[in-house]
Amino acid sequence: MDLQNIPAIYPEGAAAQPQAAHMQQAAAAAQAAMPVSYRPMRQAGRQLRSTTQLHAVVEACQTVRIACVDEEGPFIVPMSFGYDWADPEEIDADAPCLALWVHSAGVGRKVDAFNREPRVAIEMDVQEGVIAGTYACAYSYAYRSIMGTGTIHRIQGIEAKRYGLTRIMQHLAPEASTDFTDQALARANIYCIDIDRFTGKQRA
């Protein structure tokens, strides 16, 4: 998905252009290093393929788990999120068009990791409850999940940040106010994850 398809997320103004160029170069390098084929899902009958099913998982999930890497090694951080489907009428399991919005403090381990390596992996799940069995090893758990990979971009510009933070609030607390001051937005640290590959799965 081309991030330019989503309103107002690229950095604004000449001062932001060097950072934008750097992020685009890093993303291009990461894309070039990606494998050209993907391992098929082992239990293909559990794969979620329809637009409706994929949308339902993202809407029902409240936390995205983001896997990233820093100088200490790989780690996972759970975050609240908002989302955009770029071209909903074209989405299928082979060509997803999804972007996730997250925010954080201005400093910390995940910020350092996002700046160091823009390629990340994501996981979202919706828990559906225990599936009882007739013996211990026959028990299981019902769930719906999405796993994928993408490139994370730090967002610059007041209106771009306003848009991203509004998307987060609309998913997290749709009844809450989204009236942000310019001063608050200037301090906010907003990211967009451009998901280039994901699959959905369910265990019912």
mmCIF file of C-alpha atoms in Angstrom:
data_model
loop_
_atom_site.group_PDB
_atom_site.id
_atom_site.type_symbol
_atom_site.label_atom_id
_atom_site.label_comp_id
_atom_site.label_asym_id
_atom_site.label_seq_id
_atom_site.Cartn_x
_atom_site.Cartn_y
_atom_site.Cartn_z
ATOM 1 C CA MET A 1 0.000 0.000 0.000
ATOM 2 C CA ASP A 2 1.175 3.488 -0.831
ATOM 3 C CA LEU A 3 0.933 5.642 2.278
ATOM 4 C CA GLN A 4 0.013 8.594 0.098
ATOM 5 C CA ASN A 5 -3.428 6.985 -0.310
ATOM 6 C CA ILE A 6 -4.186 7.814 3.336
ATOM 7 C CA PRO A 7 -5.004 11.457 4.111
ATOM 8 C CA ALA A 8 -2.390 13.763 5.629
ATOM 9 C CA ILE A 9 0.215 11.394 6.970
ATOM 10 C CA TYR A 10 3.390 12.488 5.228
ATOM 11 C CA PRO A 11 5.570 15.129 6.938
ATOM 12 C CA GLU A 12 4.662 18.722 6.140
ATOM 13 C CA GLY A 13 7.034 21.524 5.232
ATOM 14 C CA ALA A 14 10.605 21.747 4.055
ATOM 15 C CA ALA A 15 12.003 21.153 7.554
ATOM 16 C CA ALA A 16 10.483 17.672 7.607
ATOM 17 C CA GLN A 17 11.626 16.615 4.149
ATOM 18 C CA PRO A 18 15.079 15.247 5.122
ATOM 19 C CA GLN A 19 13.532 12.948 7.733
ATOM 20 C CA ALA A 20 10.847 11.844 5.285
ATOM 21 C CA ALA A 21 13.485 11.059 2.652
ATOM 22 C CA HIS A 22 15.506 9.076 5.193
ATOM 23 C CA MET A 23 12.463 7.032 6.217
ATOM 24 C CA GLN A 24 11.529 6.346 2.619
ATOM 25 C CA GLN A 25 15.085 5.181 1.837
ATOM 26 C CA ALA A 26 15.078 2.893 4.887
ATOM 27 C CA ALA A 27 11.706 1.460 3.912
ATOM 28 C CA ALA A 28 12.858 0.879 0.319
ATOM 29 C CA ALA A 29 15.974 -0.934 1.535
ATOM 30 C CA ALA A 30 13.899 -3.085 3.857
ATOM 31 C CA GLN A 31 11.459 -3.928 1.070
ATOM 32 C CA ALA A 32 14.328 -4.945 -1.207
ATOM 33 C CA ALA A 33 15.532 -7.390 1.445
ATOM 34 C CA MET A 34 12.120 -9.033 1.845
ATOM 35 C CA PRO A 35 11.623 -12.610 0.617
ATOM 36 C CA VAL A 36 9.795 -13.025 -2.677
ATOM 37 C CA SER A 37 7.640 -15.919 -1.443
ATOM 38 C CA TYR A 38 5.779 -16.735 1.755
ATOM 39 C CA ARG A 39 5.153 -19.962 3.605
ATOM 40 C CA PRO A 40 1.511 -21.048 3.175
ATOM 41 C CA MET A 41 -0.593 -21.472 6.291
ATOM 42 C CA ARG A 42 -0.303 -25.078 7.501
ATOM 43 C CA GLN A 43 -3.978 -25.335 8.450
ATOM 44 C CA ALA A 44 -5.367 -23.522 5.446
ATOM 45 C CA GLY A 45 -8.951 -24.267 6.460
ATOM 46 C CA ARG A 46 -8.576 -21.859 9.390
ATOM 47 C CA GLN A 47 -7.391 -18.928 7.288
ATOM 48 C CA LEU A 48 -9.632 -15.863 7.220
ATOM 49 C CA ARG A 49 -9.913 -14.662 3.644
ATOM 50 C CA SER A 50 -12.930 -12.391 3.337
ATOM 51 C CA THR A 51 -12.863 -8.638 3.767
ATOM 52 C CA THR A 52 -15.654 -8.842 6.346
ATOM 53 C CA GLN A 53 -13.767 -11.349 8.497
ATOM 54 C CA LEU A 54 -10.506 -9.393 8.412
ATOM 55 C CA HIS A 55 -12.232 -6.114 9.221
ATOM 56 C CA ALA A 56 -14.034 -7.739 12.144
ATOM 57 C CA VAL A 57 -10.783 -8.918 13.756
ATOM 58 C CA VAL A 58 -9.160 -5.481 13.535
ATOM 59 C CA GLU A 59 -12.281 -3.729 14.847
ATOM 60 C CA ALA A 60 -12.740 -6.129 17.789
ATOM 61 C CA CYS A 61 -9.079 -6.096 18.823
ATOM 62 C CA GLN A 62 -7.981 -3.390 21.277
ATOM 63 C CA THR A 63 -4.223 -4.034 21.433
ATOM 64 C CA VAL A 64 -1.637 -4.580 18.716
ATOM 65 C CA ARG A 65 1.595 -6.315 19.700
ATOM 66 C CA ILE A 66 4.557 -4.931 17.792
ATOM 67 C CA ALA A 67 7.771 -6.931 17.456
ATOM 68 C CA CYS A 68 10.898 -4.884 16.825
ATOM 69 C CA VAL A 69 14.657 -5.080 17.266
ATOM 70 C CA ASP A 70 17.234 -2.915 19.004
ATOM 71 C CA GLU A 71 20.842 -3.356 20.090
ATOM 72 C CA GLU A 72 19.692 -5.628 22.940
ATOM 73 C CA GLY A 73 17.811 -7.928 20.574
ATOM 74 C CA PRO A 74 14.171 -8.581 19.638
ATOM 75 C CA PHE A 75 11.299 -7.563 21.908
ATOM 76 C CA ILE A 76 7.514 -7.092 21.786
ATOM 77 C CA VAL A 77 5.506 -4.090 22.934
ATOM 78 C CA PRO A 78 1.684 -3.960 23.247
ATOM 79 C CA MET A 79 0.066 -0.701 22.107
ATOM 80 C CA SER A 80 -3.364 0.809 21.612
ATOM 81 C CA PHE A 81 -4.008 1.626 17.966
ATOM 82 C CA GLY A 82 -6.200 3.124 15.288
ATOM 83 C CA TYR A 83 -6.440 1.905 11.724
ATOM 84 C CA ASP A 84 -7.238 2.683 8.099
ATOM 85 C CA TRP A 85 -8.176 0.420 5.228
ATOM 86 C CA ALA A 86 -6.808 2.165 2.148
ATOM 87 C CA ASP A 87 -8.909 0.429 -0.506
ATOM 88 C CA PRO A 88 -11.515 -1.717 1.303
ATOM 89 C CA GLU A 89 -13.182 -2.940 -1.881
ATOM 90 C CA GLU A 90 -9.891 -4.477 -3.035
ATOM 91 C CA ILE A 91 -8.784 -6.196 0.185
ATOM 92 C CA ASP A 92 -8.230 -9.941 0.232
ATOM 93 C CA ALA A 93 -5.837 -12.202 2.088
ATOM 94 C CA ASP A 94 -3.209 -11.908 -0.646
ATOM 95 C CA ALA A 95 -3.193 -8.129 -1.071
ATOM 96 C CA PRO A 96 -3.969 -6.411 2.248
ATOM 97 C CA CYS A 97 -4.163 -2.640 2.378
ATOM 98 C CA LEU A 98 -4.012 -1.803 6.076
ATOM 99 C CA ALA A 99 -2.320 0.941 8.080
ATOM 100 C CA LEU A 100 -2.108 1.071 11.886
ATOM 101 C CA TRP A 101 -1.665 4.241 13.949
ATOM 102 C CA VAL A 102 0.081 4.207 17.338
ATOM 103 C CA HIS A 103 1.487 6.832 19.703
ATOM 104 C CA SER A 104 4.147 6.845 22.392
ATOM 105 C CA ALA A 105 6.314 8.975 24.622
ATOM 106 C CA GLY A 106 9.118 10.834 22.897
ATOM 107 C CA VAL A 107 11.849 8.655 24.393
ATOM 108 C CA GLY A 108 12.233 5.044 25.433
ATOM 109 C CA ARG A 109 13.273 1.644 24.169
ATOM 110 C CA LYS A 110 10.547 1.240 21.548
ATOM 111 C CA VAL A 111 11.192 4.727 20.149
ATOM 112 C CA ASP A 112 14.885 3.910 19.821
ATOM 113 C CA ALA A 113 14.001 0.608 18.134
ATOM 114 C CA PHE A 114 11.550 2.204 15.688
ATOM 115 C CA ASN A 115 14.188 4.781 14.734
ATOM 116 C CA ARG A 116 16.885 2.117 14.376
ATOM 117 C CA GLU A 117 14.941 -0.432 12.303
ATOM 118 C CA PRO A 118 11.674 0.523 10.551
ATOM 119 C CA ARG A 119 10.683 -3.066 9.728
ATOM 120 C CA VAL A 120 8.343 -4.525 12.363
ATOM 121 C CA ALA A 121 5.991 -7.460 12.837
ATOM 122 C CA ILE A 122 2.501 -7.155 14.286
ATOM 123 C CA GLU A 123 -0.004 -9.458 15.992
ATOM 124 C CA MET A 124 -3.650 -8.837 16.908
ATOM 125 C CA ASP A 125 -6.072 -11.326 18.439
ATOM 126 C CA VAL A 126 -9.607 -11.642 19.740
ATOM 127 C CA GLN A 127 -10.149 -14.263 22.453
ATOM 128 C CA GLU A 128 -13.284 -16.373 22.118
ATOM 129 C CA GLY A 129 -12.971 -18.767 25.085
ATOM 130 C CA VAL A 130 -11.926 -22.284 26.040
ATOM 131 C CA ILE A 131 -12.881 -25.242 23.859
ATOM 132 C CA ALA A 132 -13.517 -28.179 26.201
ATOM 133 C CA GLY A 133 -12.191 -31.634 25.402
ATOM 134 C CA THR A 134 -12.729 -35.106 26.762
ATOM 135 C CA TYR A 135 -9.156 -35.246 28.110
ATOM 136 C CA ALA A 136 -6.441 -32.719 28.968
ATOM 137 C CA CYS A 137 -4.634 -32.578 25.631
ATOM 138 C CA ALA A 138 -7.936 -32.278 23.752
ATOM 139 C CA TYR A 139 -8.623 -28.838 25.238
ATOM 140 C CA SER A 140 -7.981 -25.828 23.051
ATOM 141 C CA TYR A 141 -8.828 -22.128 22.824
ATOM 142 C CA ALA A 142 -11.025 -20.329 20.347
ATOM 143 C CA TYR A 143 -9.638 -17.141 18.818
ATOM 144 C CA ARG A 144 -9.383 -14.948 15.762
ATOM 145 C CA SER A 145 -6.030 -13.383 14.943
ATOM 146 C CA ILE A 146 -4.000 -11.401 12.444
ATOM 147 C CA MET A 147 -0.239 -11.564 12.008
ATOM 148 C CA GLY A 148 1.796 -9.499 9.584
ATOM 149 C CA THR A 149 4.797 -7.350 8.770
ATOM 150 C CA GLY A 150 5.193 -3.733 7.834
ATOM 151 C CA THR A 151 7.227 -0.542 7.952
ATOM 152 C CA ILE A 152 6.786 2.017 10.726
ATOM 153 C CA HIS A 153 6.967 5.736 9.967
ATOM 154 C CA ARG A 154 7.191 8.585 12.452
ATOM 155 C CA ILE A 155 4.647 11.263 11.568
ATOM 156 C CA GLN A 156 5.470 14.970 11.350
ATOM 157 C CA GLY A 157 3.204 17.984 10.946
ATOM 158 C CA ILE A 158 0.302 19.156 13.118
ATOM 159 C CA GLU A 159 -2.512 18.097 10.764
ATOM 160 C CA ALA A 160 -0.922 14.720 10.060
ATOM 161 C CA LYS A 161 -0.597 14.092 13.804
ATOM 162 C CA ARG A 162 -4.179 15.252 14.364
ATOM 163 C CA TYR A 163 -5.416 12.741 11.814
ATOM 164 C CA GLY A 164 -3.421 9.847 13.303
ATOM 165 C CA LEU A 165 -4.386 10.583 16.899
ATOM 166 C CA THR A 166 -8.024 10.956 15.883
ATOM 167 C CA ARG A 167 -7.946 7.508 14.275
ATOM 168 C CA ILE A 168 -6.511 6.053 17.497
ATOM 169 C CA MET A 169 -9.198 7.693 19.644
ATOM 170 C CA GLN A 170 -11.998 6.674 17.289
ATOM 171 C CA HIS A 171 -11.009 3.036 17.769
ATOM 172 C CA LEU A 172 -10.038 3.182 21.457
ATOM 173 C CA ALA A 173 -12.843 5.413 22.769
ATOM 174 C CA PRO A 174 -15.212 6.548 20.008
ATOM 175 C CA GLU A 175 -17.346 8.520 22.469
ATOM 176 C CA ALA A 176 -14.390 10.628 23.681
ATOM 177 C CA SER A 177 -13.494 14.097 22.446
ATOM 178 C CA THR A 178 -10.956 14.416 19.647
ATOM 179 C CA ASP A 179 -10.379 18.125 20.147
ATOM 180 C CA PHE A 180 -6.572 18.339 20.351
ATOM 181 C CA THR A 181 -4.681 21.586 20.833
ATOM 182 C CA ASP A 182 -1.794 22.406 18.527
ATOM 183 C CA GLN A 183 0.503 22.472 21.567
ATOM 184 C CA ALA A 184 -0.473 18.926 22.554
ATOM 185 C CA LEU A 185 -0.047 17.712 18.977
ATOM 186 C CA ALA A 186 3.393 19.298 18.743
ATOM 187 C CA ARG A 187 4.481 17.185 21.737
ATOM 188 C CA ALA A 188 2.803 13.982 20.536
ATOM 189 C CA ASN A 189 4.847 11.141 19.077
ATOM 190 C CA ILE A 190 2.688 9.499 16.378
ATOM 191 C CA TYR A 191 3.593 6.581 14.123
ATOM 192 C CA CYS A 192 1.920 4.891 11.173
ATOM 193 C CA ILE A 193 2.668 1.235 10.387
ATOM 194 C CA ASP A 194 2.194 0.471 6.711
ATOM 195 C CA ILE A 195 1.261 -3.233 6.725
ATOM 196 C CA ASP A 196 2.489 -4.838 3.521
ATOM 197 C CA ARG A 197 1.660 -8.449 4.367
ATOM 198 C CA PHE A 198 -0.726 -10.099 6.803
ATOM 199 C CA THR A 199 -2.870 -13.174 7.223
ATOM 200 C CA GLY A 200 -5.898 -13.838 9.371
ATOM 201 C CA LYS A 201 -6.675 -17.070 11.206
ATOM 202 C CA GLN A 202 -9.418 -18.443 13.418
ATOM 203 C CA ARG A 203 -9.892 -21.382 15.767
ATOM 204 C CA ALA A 204 -13.572 -21.925 16.449
#
